[in-house]
Coordinates of N, CA and C in Angstrom, one line a residue:
Chain A
Q647 N 110.2 99.1 178.2 CA 109.7 98.0 178.3 C 108.7 97.5 179.2
S648 N 107.9 98.4 179.5 CA 106.8 98.1 180.5 C 105.7 97.1 179.9
A649 N 105.3 96.0 181.0 CA 104.4 95.1 180.6 C 103.1 95.5 179.9
L650 N 102.8 94.5 179.1 CA 101.4 94.8 178.6 C 100.4 94.5 179.7
T651 N 99.3 95.4 179.8 CA 98.2 95.1 180.7 C 97.0 94.1 180.2
Q652 N 97.0 93.1 181.1 CA 95.8 92.2 181.1 C 95.1 92.3 182.2
P653 N 94.0 91.8 182.0 CA 93.0 91.8 183.4 C 93.5 90.5 184.3
A654 N 93.5 90.6 185.6 CA 94.1 89.7 186.5 C 93.2 88.4 186.3
S655 N 92.1 88.4 186.2 CA 91.1 87.2 186.2 C 90.1 87.5 185.1
V656 N 89.7 86.4 184.6 CA 88.3 86.2 183.7 C 87.7 85.3 184.1
S657 N 86.4 84.8 184.4 CA 85.8 83.5 184.6 C 84.7 83.4 183.5
G658 N 84.1 82.0 183.5 CA 83.0 81.8 182.6 C 82.5 80.6 183.1
S659 N 81.3 80.4 182.7 CA 80.9 78.9 182.9 C 80.9 78.0 181.5
P660 N 81.1 76.8 181.7 CA 81.3 75.9 180.7 C 80.3 76.2 179.4
G661 N 81.1 76.3 178.3 CA 80.0 76.6 177.0 C 80.1 78.2 176.6
Q662 N 80.3 78.7 177.7 CA 80.1 80.4 177.5 C 81.5 81.0 176.7
S663 N 81.5 82.0 176.1 CA 82.4 82.6 175.7 C 83.3 83.8 176.5
I664 N 84.6 83.9 176.5 CA 85.3 85.1 177.3 C 86.4 85.6 176.4
T665 N 86.7 86.8 176.6 CA 87.7 87.5 176.2 C 88.5 88.1 176.9
I666 N 89.9 88.0 176.7 CA 90.9 88.5 177.5 C 91.7 89.9 176.7
S667 N 91.7 90.8 177.2 CA 92.3 92.0 176.6 C 93.7 92.1 176.9
C668 N 94.6 92.8 176.1 CA 96.1 93.0 176.3 C 96.2 94.4 175.7
T669 N 96.3 95.3 176.4 CA 96.7 96.5 176.0 C 98.1 97.1 176.2
G670 N 98.7 97.6 175.2 CA 99.9 98.2 175.2 C 100.2 99.6 174.6
T671 N 101.1 99.9 173.8 CA 101.2 101.1 173.1 C 101.5 100.9 171.8
S672 N 101.7 102.1 171.0 CA 102.0 102.0 169.6 C 103.4 101.5 169.4
S673 N 104.3 101.4 170.4 CA 105.6 100.7 170.2 C 105.6 99.5 170.3
D674 N 104.4 98.7 170.6 CA 104.5 97.3 170.8 C 103.0 96.9 170.0
V675 N 102.0 96.5 170.9 CA 101.0 95.9 170.1 C 100.5 96.8 169.0
G676 N 100.5 98.0 169.1 CA 99.9 99.0 168.3 C 100.9 99.2 166.9
G677 N 101.9 98.7 167.0 CA 103.1 99.0 166.0 C 103.3 98.0 165.1
Y678 N 103.0 96.6 165.5 CA 103.1 95.4 164.8 C 102.0 94.5 164.8
N679 N 102.1 93.6 163.8 CA 101.2 92.6 163.9 C 101.9 91.2 164.4
Y680 N 102.6 91.5 165.4 CA 103.3 90.3 166.1 C 102.9 90.0 167.6
V681 N 101.4 89.8 167.6 CA 101.1 89.5 168.9 C 100.9 88.3 169.2
S682 N 101.2 87.4 170.1 CA 101.2 86.1 170.3 C 100.3 85.8 171.8
W683 N 99.8 84.6 171.9 CA 99.2 84.4 173.2 C 99.7 82.9 173.8
Y684 N 99.7 82.8 175.0 CA 100.4 81.5 175.5 C 99.4 81.2 176.6
Q685 N 99.3 79.9 176.8 CA 98.3 79.2 177.9 C 99.4 78.5 178.7
Q686 N 99.1 78.5 180.0 CA 100.2 78.1 180.9 C 99.2 77.3 182.2
H687 N 99.4 76.0 182.1 CA 98.6 75.5 183.2 C 99.8 75.2 184.4
P688 N 99.4 75.0 185.6 CA 100.2 75.1 186.8 C 101.3 74.1 186.7
G689 N 102.7 74.6 186.9 CA 103.6 73.8 187.0 C 104.3 73.5 185.4
K690 N 103.6 73.9 184.4 CA 104.0 73.6 183.1 C 104.5 74.7 182.3
A691 N 105.2 74.4 181.3 CA 105.8 75.5 180.5 C 104.6 76.1 179.6
P692 N 104.7 77.5 179.1 CA 103.8 77.9 178.5 C 103.7 77.4 177.1
K693 N 102.3 77.4 176.4 CA 102.1 76.7 175.2 C 101.6 77.8 174.0
L694 N 102.2 78.1 173.0 CA 101.7 79.0 172.0 C 100.1 78.8 171.6
M695 N 99.3 79.6 171.6 CA 97.9 79.1 171.2 C 97.5 80.3 170.0
I696 N 98.2 81.2 169.9 CA 97.7 82.3 168.8 C 99.1 82.9 168.5
Y697 N 99.2 83.1 167.3 CA 100.4 84.1 166.7 C 100.2 84.9 165.7
D698 N 100.9 86.1 165.7 CA 100.7 87.1 164.6 C 99.2 87.5 164.6
V699 N 99.0 87.9 165.8 CA 97.6 88.4 166.3 C 96.4 87.5 166.0
S700 N 96.4 86.4 164.8 CA 95.1 85.8 164.7 C 95.4 84.4 164.1
N701 N 96.5 84.1 164.2 CA 96.9 82.6 163.5 C 96.9 81.6 164.7
R702 N 96.4 80.4 164.3 CA 96.3 79.1 165.4 C 97.4 78.2 164.8
P703 N 98.1 77.9 165.8 CA 99.2 76.7 165.3 C 98.5 75.4 165.0
S704 N 99.2 74.5 164.2 CA 98.4 73.3 164.1 C 98.2 72.7 165.5
G705 N 97.1 72.0 165.6 CA 96.6 71.3 166.9 C 95.9 72.3 168.0
V706 N 96.0 73.4 167.7 CA 95.2 74.3 168.6 C 93.9 74.4 168.3
S707 N 93.0 74.4 169.1 CA 91.4 74.1 169.0 C 91.0 75.5 168.4
N708 N 90.0 75.5 167.3 CA 89.5 76.6 166.8 C 88.6 77.3 167.7
R709 N 88.3 76.9 169.0 CA 87.7 77.5 169.8 C 88.4 78.8 170.4
F710 N 89.9 78.8 170.1 CA 90.7 80.0 170.3 C 90.6 81.0 169.3
S711 N 90.6 82.3 169.3 CA 90.7 83.2 168.3 C 91.3 84.4 168.8
G712 N 91.9 85.2 168.1 CA 92.7 86.4 168.5 C 92.4 87.6 167.3
S713 N 92.5 88.9 167.8 CA 92.2 89.9 167.2 C 93.0 91.0 167.7
K714 N 93.0 92.1 167.0 CA 93.6 93.5 167.4 C 93.1 94.6 166.9
S715 N 93.0 95.7 168.0 CA 92.3 96.9 167.4 C 93.1 98.2 168.0
G716 N 93.9 98.9 167.3 CA 94.8 99.9 167.8 C 95.7 99.1 168.8
N717 N 95.8 99.8 169.9 CA 97.1 99.3 170.8 C 96.4 98.0 171.7
T718 N 95.5 97.5 171.4 CA 94.7 96.6 172.1 C 94.4 95.2 171.5
A719 N 95.3 94.1 172.0 CA 94.7 92.8 171.2 C 93.7 92.0 172.4
S720 N 93.3 91.0 171.6 CA 92.4 90.4 172.4 C 92.5 88.9 172.3
L721 N 92.2 87.9 173.2 CA 92.0 86.5 172.9 C 90.5 86.1 173.3
T722 N 90.0 85.5 172.4 CA 88.5 85.0 172.7 C 88.5 83.4 172.8
I723 N 88.0 82.9 173.8 CA 87.9 81.4 174.0 C 86.3 81.2 173.9
S724 N 85.9 80.5 173.0 CA 84.6 80.2 172.8 C 84.3 78.8 173.3
G725 N 82.9 78.6 173.7 CA 82.7 77.1 174.2 C 83.6 76.7 175.3
L726 N 83.6 77.4 176.2 CA 84.6 77.3 177.5 C 84.6 75.7 177.9
Q727 N 85.8 75.2 178.1 CA 85.8 73.9 178.7 C 86.7 73.9 180.0
A728 N 86.5 72.9 180.8 CA 87.3 72.8 182.1 C 88.7 72.9 181.7
E729 N 89.3 72.3 180.7 CA 90.5 72.3 180.3 C 91.2 73.6 180.2
D730 N 90.4 74.6 179.8 CA 90.8 75.7 179.4 C 91.2 76.7 180.8
E731 N 90.9 76.2 181.9 CA 91.4 76.8 183.1 C 92.8 77.1 183.1
A732 N 93.4 78.0 183.1 CA 94.8 78.3 183.1 C 95.1 79.7 183.0
D733 N 96.4 79.9 183.1 CA 96.7 81.4 183.1 C 97.4 81.4 181.6
Y734 N 96.9 82.8 181.1 CA 97.1 83.2 179.8 C 97.9 84.4 179.9
Y735 N 98.9 84.5 178.8 CA 99.9 85.6 178.8 C 99.9 86.1 177.1
C736 N 99.6 87.2 176.9 CA 99.9 87.9 175.7 C 101.6 88.5 175.6
S737 N 101.8 88.5 174.4 CA 103.2 89.0 174.1 C 103.4 89.7 172.8
S738 N 104.2 90.7 172.7 CA 104.3 91.4 171.6 C 105.8 91.9 171.2
Y739 N 106.1 91.9 169.9 CA 107.3 92.2 169.5 C 107.5 93.6 169.5
T740 N 108.4 94.2 170.0 CA 108.7 95.7 170.1 C 110.2 96.2 170.0
S741 N 110.5 96.6 168.8 CA 111.8 97.0 168.3 C 112.8 95.9 169.0
S742 N 113.0 95.0 168.3 CA 114.2 94.1 168.7 C 114.1 93.6 170.0
S743 N 113.0 93.4 170.6 CA 112.8 92.7 171.7 C 111.5 92.4 171.9
T744 N 111.0 91.8 173.1 CA 109.8 91.4 173.5 C 109.2 91.7 174.5
V745 N 108.0 91.7 174.8 CA 107.4 92.4 176.0 C 106.2 91.3 176.2
F746 N 105.9 90.9 177.4 CA 104.8 90.0 177.8 C 103.9 90.8 178.6
G747 N 102.7 90.2 178.7 CA 101.6 90.8 179.4 C 101.6 90.4 180.9
T748 N 100.8 91.0 181.7 CA 100.8 90.9 183.0 C 100.3 89.4 183.4
G749 N 99.4 88.8 182.4 CA 99.0 87.7 182.8 C 97.6 87.6 183.3
T750 N 96.8 86.7 183.0 CA 95.0 86.5 183.2 C 94.8 85.0 183.6
K751 N 94.4 85.0 184.8 CA 93.8 83.5 185.1 C 92.4 83.5 184.9
V752 N 92.4 82.6 183.9 CA 90.8 82.0 183.4 C 90.4 80.9 184.4
T753 N 89.1 81.3 185.1 CA 88.5 80.4 185.8 C 87.2 79.8 185.5
V754 N 86.9 78.4 185.2 CA 85.9 77.9 184.3 C 85.0 77.5 185.7
L755 N 83.7 78.3 185.7 CA 82.9 78.1 187.1 C 82.3 76.7 187.1
Chain B
Q88 N 111.7 66.3 165.5 CA 111.0 66.7 166.8 C 111.7 67.8 167.5
V89 N 111.1 69.2 167.6 CA 111.8 70.1 168.3 C 112.0 70.1 169.7
T90 N 113.1 70.0 170.4 CA 112.9 70.1 171.7 C 114.1 71.2 172.3
L91 N 113.9 71.6 173.4 CA 114.8 72.6 174.2 C 114.8 72.2 175.6
K92 N 115.9 72.2 176.1 CA 116.2 71.8 177.5 C 117.2 72.6 178.2
E93 N 116.6 73.0 179.2 CA 117.6 73.9 180.2 C 118.3 73.3 181.2
S94 N 119.5 73.6 181.4 CA 120.2 73.1 182.5 C 121.3 74.2 183.2
G95 N 121.5 73.7 184.3 CA 122.1 74.7 185.1 C 122.0 74.4 186.8
P96 N 122.6 75.3 187.6 CA 122.5 75.3 189.0 C 121.0 75.5 189.4
V97 N 120.5 74.6 190.4 CA 119.5 75.1 191.1 C 119.4 76.0 192.1
L98 N 120.8 76.2 192.6 CA 121.0 76.9 194.0 C 122.0 78.0 193.7
V99 N 121.8 79.2 193.7 CA 123.1 80.1 193.4 C 123.1 81.1 194.7
K100 N 124.3 81.6 195.2 CA 124.4 82.6 196.3 C 124.3 83.8 195.8
P101 N 123.8 84.8 196.6 CA 123.7 86.2 196.3 C 125.2 86.8 195.9
T102 N 124.9 87.5 195.0 CA 126.3 88.1 194.3 C 126.9 87.1 193.1
E103 N 126.6 85.9 193.2 CA 127.3 84.9 192.4 C 126.8 85.1 190.9
T104 N 127.5 84.5 190.0 CA 127.0 84.5 188.4 C 126.2 83.3 188.1
L105 N 125.2 83.5 187.5 CA 124.4 82.3 187.0 C 124.7 82.0 185.6
T106 N 125.0 80.7 185.4 CA 125.1 80.2 183.8 C 124.1 79.2 183.6
L107 N 123.3 79.5 182.7 CA 122.4 78.6 182.2 C 122.6 77.9 180.7
T108 N 122.3 76.9 180.6 CA 122.6 76.3 179.2 C 121.2 76.0 178.6
C109 N 120.8 76.1 177.3 CA 119.8 75.8 176.7 C 120.4 74.7 175.4
T110 N 119.9 73.5 175.5 CA 120.5 72.6 174.3 C 119.3 72.3 173.5
V111 N 119.4 72.4 172.3 CA 118.1 72.3 171.4 C 118.4 71.2 170.5
S112 N 117.3 70.6 170.0 CA 117.5 69.6 169.0 C 116.1 69.6 168.1
G113 N 116.2 69.1 166.9 CA 115.3 69.3 165.8 C 115.2 70.4 164.8
F114 N 116.0 71.5 165.2 CA 116.3 72.5 164.2 C 117.9 73.1 164.8
S115 N 118.3 73.9 163.7 CA 119.5 74.4 163.6 C 119.6 75.7 164.1
L116 N 120.5 76.2 164.9 CA 120.8 77.5 165.3 C 121.3 78.3 164.3
S117 N 121.6 77.6 163.1 CA 122.1 78.4 162.0 C 121.0 78.7 160.9
N118 N 119.8 78.6 161.3 CA 118.6 78.8 160.5 C 118.3 80.3 160.6
A119 N 118.2 80.9 159.6 CA 118.1 82.4 159.5 C 116.8 82.8 160.4
R120 N 115.7 82.0 160.2 CA 114.4 82.5 160.7 C 114.3 82.4 162.1
M121 N 115.1 81.5 162.7 CA 114.9 81.0 164.2 C 116.0 81.4 165.1
G122 N 115.4 81.6 166.3 CA 116.5 81.9 167.3 C 116.1 81.5 168.8
V123 N 116.8 81.8 169.7 CA 116.4 81.3 171.0 C 116.4 82.6 171.9
S124 N 115.4 82.4 172.7 CA 115.2 83.5 173.7 C 115.4 82.8 175.3
W125 N 115.5 83.5 176.1 CA 115.5 83.2 177.5 C 114.5 84.0 178.2
I126 N 113.7 83.4 179.1 CA 112.5 84.1 179.6 C 112.4 83.6 181.1
R127 N 112.0 84.0 182.1 CA 111.8 83.7 183.3 C 110.6 84.1 183.9
Q128 N 110.3 83.5 185.0 CA 108.9 83.4 185.7 C 109.2 83.3 187.3
P129 N 109.3 84.5 188.1 CA 109.1 84.4 189.6 C 108.0 83.4 190.0
P130 N 108.0 82.9 191.2 CA 107.0 81.9 191.6 C 105.6 82.9 191.8
G131 N 104.7 82.5 191.1 CA 103.5 83.0 191.1 C 103.4 84.4 190.4
K132 N 104.2 84.7 189.4 CA 104.2 85.9 188.7 C 104.4 85.7 187.5
A133 N 104.3 86.9 186.8 CA 104.2 86.6 185.1 C 105.4 86.4 184.6
L134 N 105.2 86.2 183.3 CA 106.7 85.9 182.5 C 107.5 87.0 182.2
E135 N 108.7 87.0 182.2 CA 109.5 88.3 181.7 C 110.5 87.9 180.8
W136 N 110.6 88.4 179.7 CA 111.6 88.2 178.6 C 112.9 88.7 179.0
L137 N 113.9 88.0 178.9 CA 115.2 88.5 179.5 C 116.2 88.6 178.1
A138 N 116.3 87.9 176.7 CA 117.3 88.2 176.0 C 117.1 87.1 174.9
H139 N 117.6 87.5 173.6 CA 117.6 86.3 172.6 C 118.7 86.4 171.8
I140 N 118.8 85.5 170.9 CA 119.9 85.4 170.1 C 119.5 84.7 168.5
F141 N 120.1 85.2 167.6 CA 119.7 84.7 166.2 C 121.0 84.0 165.6
S142 N 120.8 83.4 164.6 CA 121.8 82.7 163.8 C 122.8 83.9 163.3
N143 N 122.6 84.9 162.9 CA 123.5 85.8 162.7 C 124.2 86.5 163.6
D144 N 124.1 86.0 165.0 CA 124.7 86.7 166.2 C 124.0 87.9 166.7
E145 N 122.8 88.1 166.0 CA 122.1 89.4 166.6 C 121.6 89.0 167.9
K146 N 122.1 90.0 168.8 CA 121.5 89.7 170.3 C 120.6 91.0 170.7
S147 N 119.6 90.6 171.6 CA 119.0 91.7 172.3 C 118.8 91.4 173.8
Y148 N 118.8 92.5 174.6 CA 118.6 92.2 176.0 C 117.3 93.2 176.6
S149 N 116.9 92.6 177.7 CA 115.9 93.4 178.5 C 116.6 94.8 178.9
T150 N 116.0 95.6 178.8 CA 116.6 97.0 179.1 C 116.7 97.2 180.6
S151 N 116.1 96.5 181.4 CA 116.3 96.7 182.8 C 117.5 95.7 183.3
L152 N 117.8 94.8 182.6 CA 118.9 93.9 183.0 C 119.9 93.7 182.2
K153 N 119.9 94.2 181.1 CA 120.9 94.5 180.1 C 122.5 94.5 180.7
S154 N 122.5 95.3 181.8 CA 124.1 95.4 182.3 C 124.5 94.1 182.9
R155 N 123.6 93.0 183.2 CA 124.1 91.9 184.1 C 123.9 90.7 183.1
L156 N 123.4 90.8 181.8 CA 123.1 89.6 181.1 C 124.1 89.6 179.8
T157 N 124.5 88.2 179.6 CA 125.2 88.0 178.4 C 124.7 86.6 177.8
I158 N 124.2 86.8 176.5 CA 123.9 85.6 175.7 C 124.7 85.1 174.7
S159 N 125.0 84.0 174.5 CA 126.0 83.4 173.3 C 125.5 82.0 172.8
K160 N 125.8 81.6 171.8 CA 125.5 80.3 171.1 C 126.9 79.5 170.7
D161 N 126.6 78.5 170.7 CA 127.7 77.4 170.1 C 126.8 76.5 169.1
T162 N 126.8 77.0 167.8 CA 126.0 76.1 166.8 C 126.4 74.7 166.6
S163 N 127.5 74.5 166.7 CA 128.1 73.0 166.5 C 127.5 72.2 167.8
K164 N 127.4 73.0 168.9 CA 126.8 71.9 170.1 C 125.2 72.3 170.3
S165 N 124.7 72.9 169.3 CA 123.1 73.2 169.7 C 122.9 73.9 170.8
Q166 N 123.7 74.7 171.2 CA 123.3 75.2 172.7 C 123.6 76.9 172.7
V167 N 122.7 77.3 173.5 CA 122.6 78.8 173.8 C 122.9 78.9 175.3
V168 N 123.7 79.8 175.7 CA 124.1 80.1 177.1 C 123.8 81.6 177.6
L169 N 123.2 81.7 178.6 CA 122.9 82.7 179.4 C 123.7 82.9 180.6
T170 N 124.4 84.0 180.7 CA 124.8 84.0 182.2 C 124.2 85.7 182.8
M171 N 124.0 85.7 183.9 CA 123.5 86.5 184.7 C 124.3 86.9 186.0
T172 N 124.7 88.2 186.0 CA 125.6 88.5 187.2 C 125.2 89.0 188.5
N173 N 125.8 89.0 189.3 CA 125.3 89.7 190.8 C 124.0 89.2 191.1
M174 N 123.8 87.9 191.2 CA 122.5 87.4 191.3 C 121.9 87.8 192.7
D175 N 120.8 88.0 192.9 CA 120.2 88.5 194.1 C 118.7 87.5 194.2
P176 N 118.1 87.5 195.6 CA 117.0 86.8 196.0 C 116.1 87.0 194.9
V177 N 115.9 88.3 194.5 CA 114.6 88.5 193.5 C 114.6 87.9 192.2
D178 N 115.8 87.2 192.2 CA 116.1 86.7 190.8 C 115.7 85.4 190.8
T179 N 115.2 84.9 191.9 CA 114.7 83.3 192.1 C 113.5 83.2 191.3
A180 N 113.5 82.3 190.2 CA 112.5 82.2 189.2 C 112.7 80.8 188.5
T181 N 111.9 80.6 187.8 CA 112.1 79.4 186.7 C 112.3 80.0 185.4
Y182 N 113.4 79.7 184.9 CA 113.9 80.1 183.6 C 113.8 79.1 182.7
Y183 N 113.1 79.8 181.6 CA 112.6 79.0 180.3 C 113.6 79.4 179.1
C184 N 114.1 78.5 178.2 CA 114.5 78.9 177.0 C 113.3 78.5 175.9
A185 N 113.3 79.1 175.0 CA 112.1 79.0 173.9 C 112.6 79.4 172.5
R186 N 112.2 78.6 171.4 CA 112.5 79.0 169.9 C 111.6 80.1 169.6
I187 N 112.2 81.0 168.9 CA 111.5 82.1 168.4 C 111.5 81.8 166.8
V188 N 110.6 82.2 166.2 CA 110.4 82.1 164.6 C 110.1 83.4 164.4
K189 N 111.0 84.2 163.4 CA 110.8 85.5 163.0 C 110.6 85.8 161.5
F190 N 110.1 86.8 161.2 CA 109.9 87.4 160.0 C 109.8 86.6 158.5
P191 N 108.9 86.1 158.3 CA 107.5 86.6 158.7 C 106.9 86.1 160.0
G192 N 106.4 87.0 160.8 CA 105.8 86.5 162.2 C 106.8 86.9 163.2
Y193 N 106.4 86.6 164.3 CA 107.4 86.5 165.5 C 106.6 86.0 166.7
Y194 N 107.3 85.0 167.0 CA 106.6 84.1 168.3 C 107.3 83.1 168.8
F195 N 107.0 82.5 169.8 CA 107.7 81.4 170.7 C 106.9 80.2 170.5
D196 N 107.5 79.1 169.5 CA 106.6 78.2 169.4 C 107.1 76.9 170.0
Y197 N 108.2 76.6 170.7 CA 108.5 75.6 171.3 C 109.4 76.2 172.6
W198 N 109.0 75.7 173.6 CA 109.7 75.9 175.1 C 110.1 74.6 175.6
G199 N 111.2 75.1 176.5 CA 111.7 74.0 177.5 C 111.0 73.8 178.5
Q200 N 111.1 72.8 179.4 CA 110.5 72.5 180.5 C 110.5 73.6 181.5
G201 N 111.6 74.3 181.7 CA 112.2 75.3 182.7 C 112.8 74.6 183.7
T202 N 113.7 75.6 184.3 CA 114.8 75.2 185.3 C 114.5 76.1 186.5
L203 N 114.2 75.7 187.8 CA 114.0 76.5 188.8 C 115.4 76.8 189.5
V204 N 115.6 78.3 189.5 CA 116.9 78.6 190.0 C 116.5 79.4 191.2
T205 N 117.0 79.1 192.5 CA 116.7 79.7 193.9 C 118.0 80.4 194.2
V206 N 117.8 81.6 194.4 CA 119.1 82.4 194.8 C 119.0 82.7 196.5
S207 N 119.8 82.2 197.1 CA 119.8 82.2 198.6 C 121.3 81.9 199.2
S208 N 121.6 82.3 200.2 CA 122.7 82.1 201.1 C 122.7 80.9 201.9

């Protein structure tokens, strides 16, 4: 159960779009359409932003979108806003367990 | 309204056993599509999945921590308990419980606030 690989940091100016990658293997990301993304502000619990690769829970802004190609999943934030500055984690189902990503700090310049 | 709340000691000594309780409301632990996971986060570090349990008592553990973890549930009390033996300072972390929704899908849709556990003599 090695952690999924994410870039340590991604930054963008307000209004821009950014994409965070999440790379795993054929045993996790590539093997199932069960990738989810979580946003975590400092001192807070993670919040579900995307589930099952590309689905948005009720109440999550449509500026957040997800996709997957092979062993790599991606989270795109369009129209970046100051409130999007946070840590983001991907997660994947893998053979009766779960693996999280290494986490990405998003900075709004 | 779905809520999860972690409870347990804030400080444990090295070699001691940690027992954490997750009390849930707004859903039943007997729901076939839902379970509870424990996830931890050392200060300044990434999330780490520890274990999960479902209504049929299906359990799964992190490969690296399997020998030290036990997860159980009391459906009548709406509680899920995690024990971790032989605690070490590297186990200092915020421990979260989260609801899992599975099949179709697989994701954590509700999280507790987390409880910080410090391991120190």
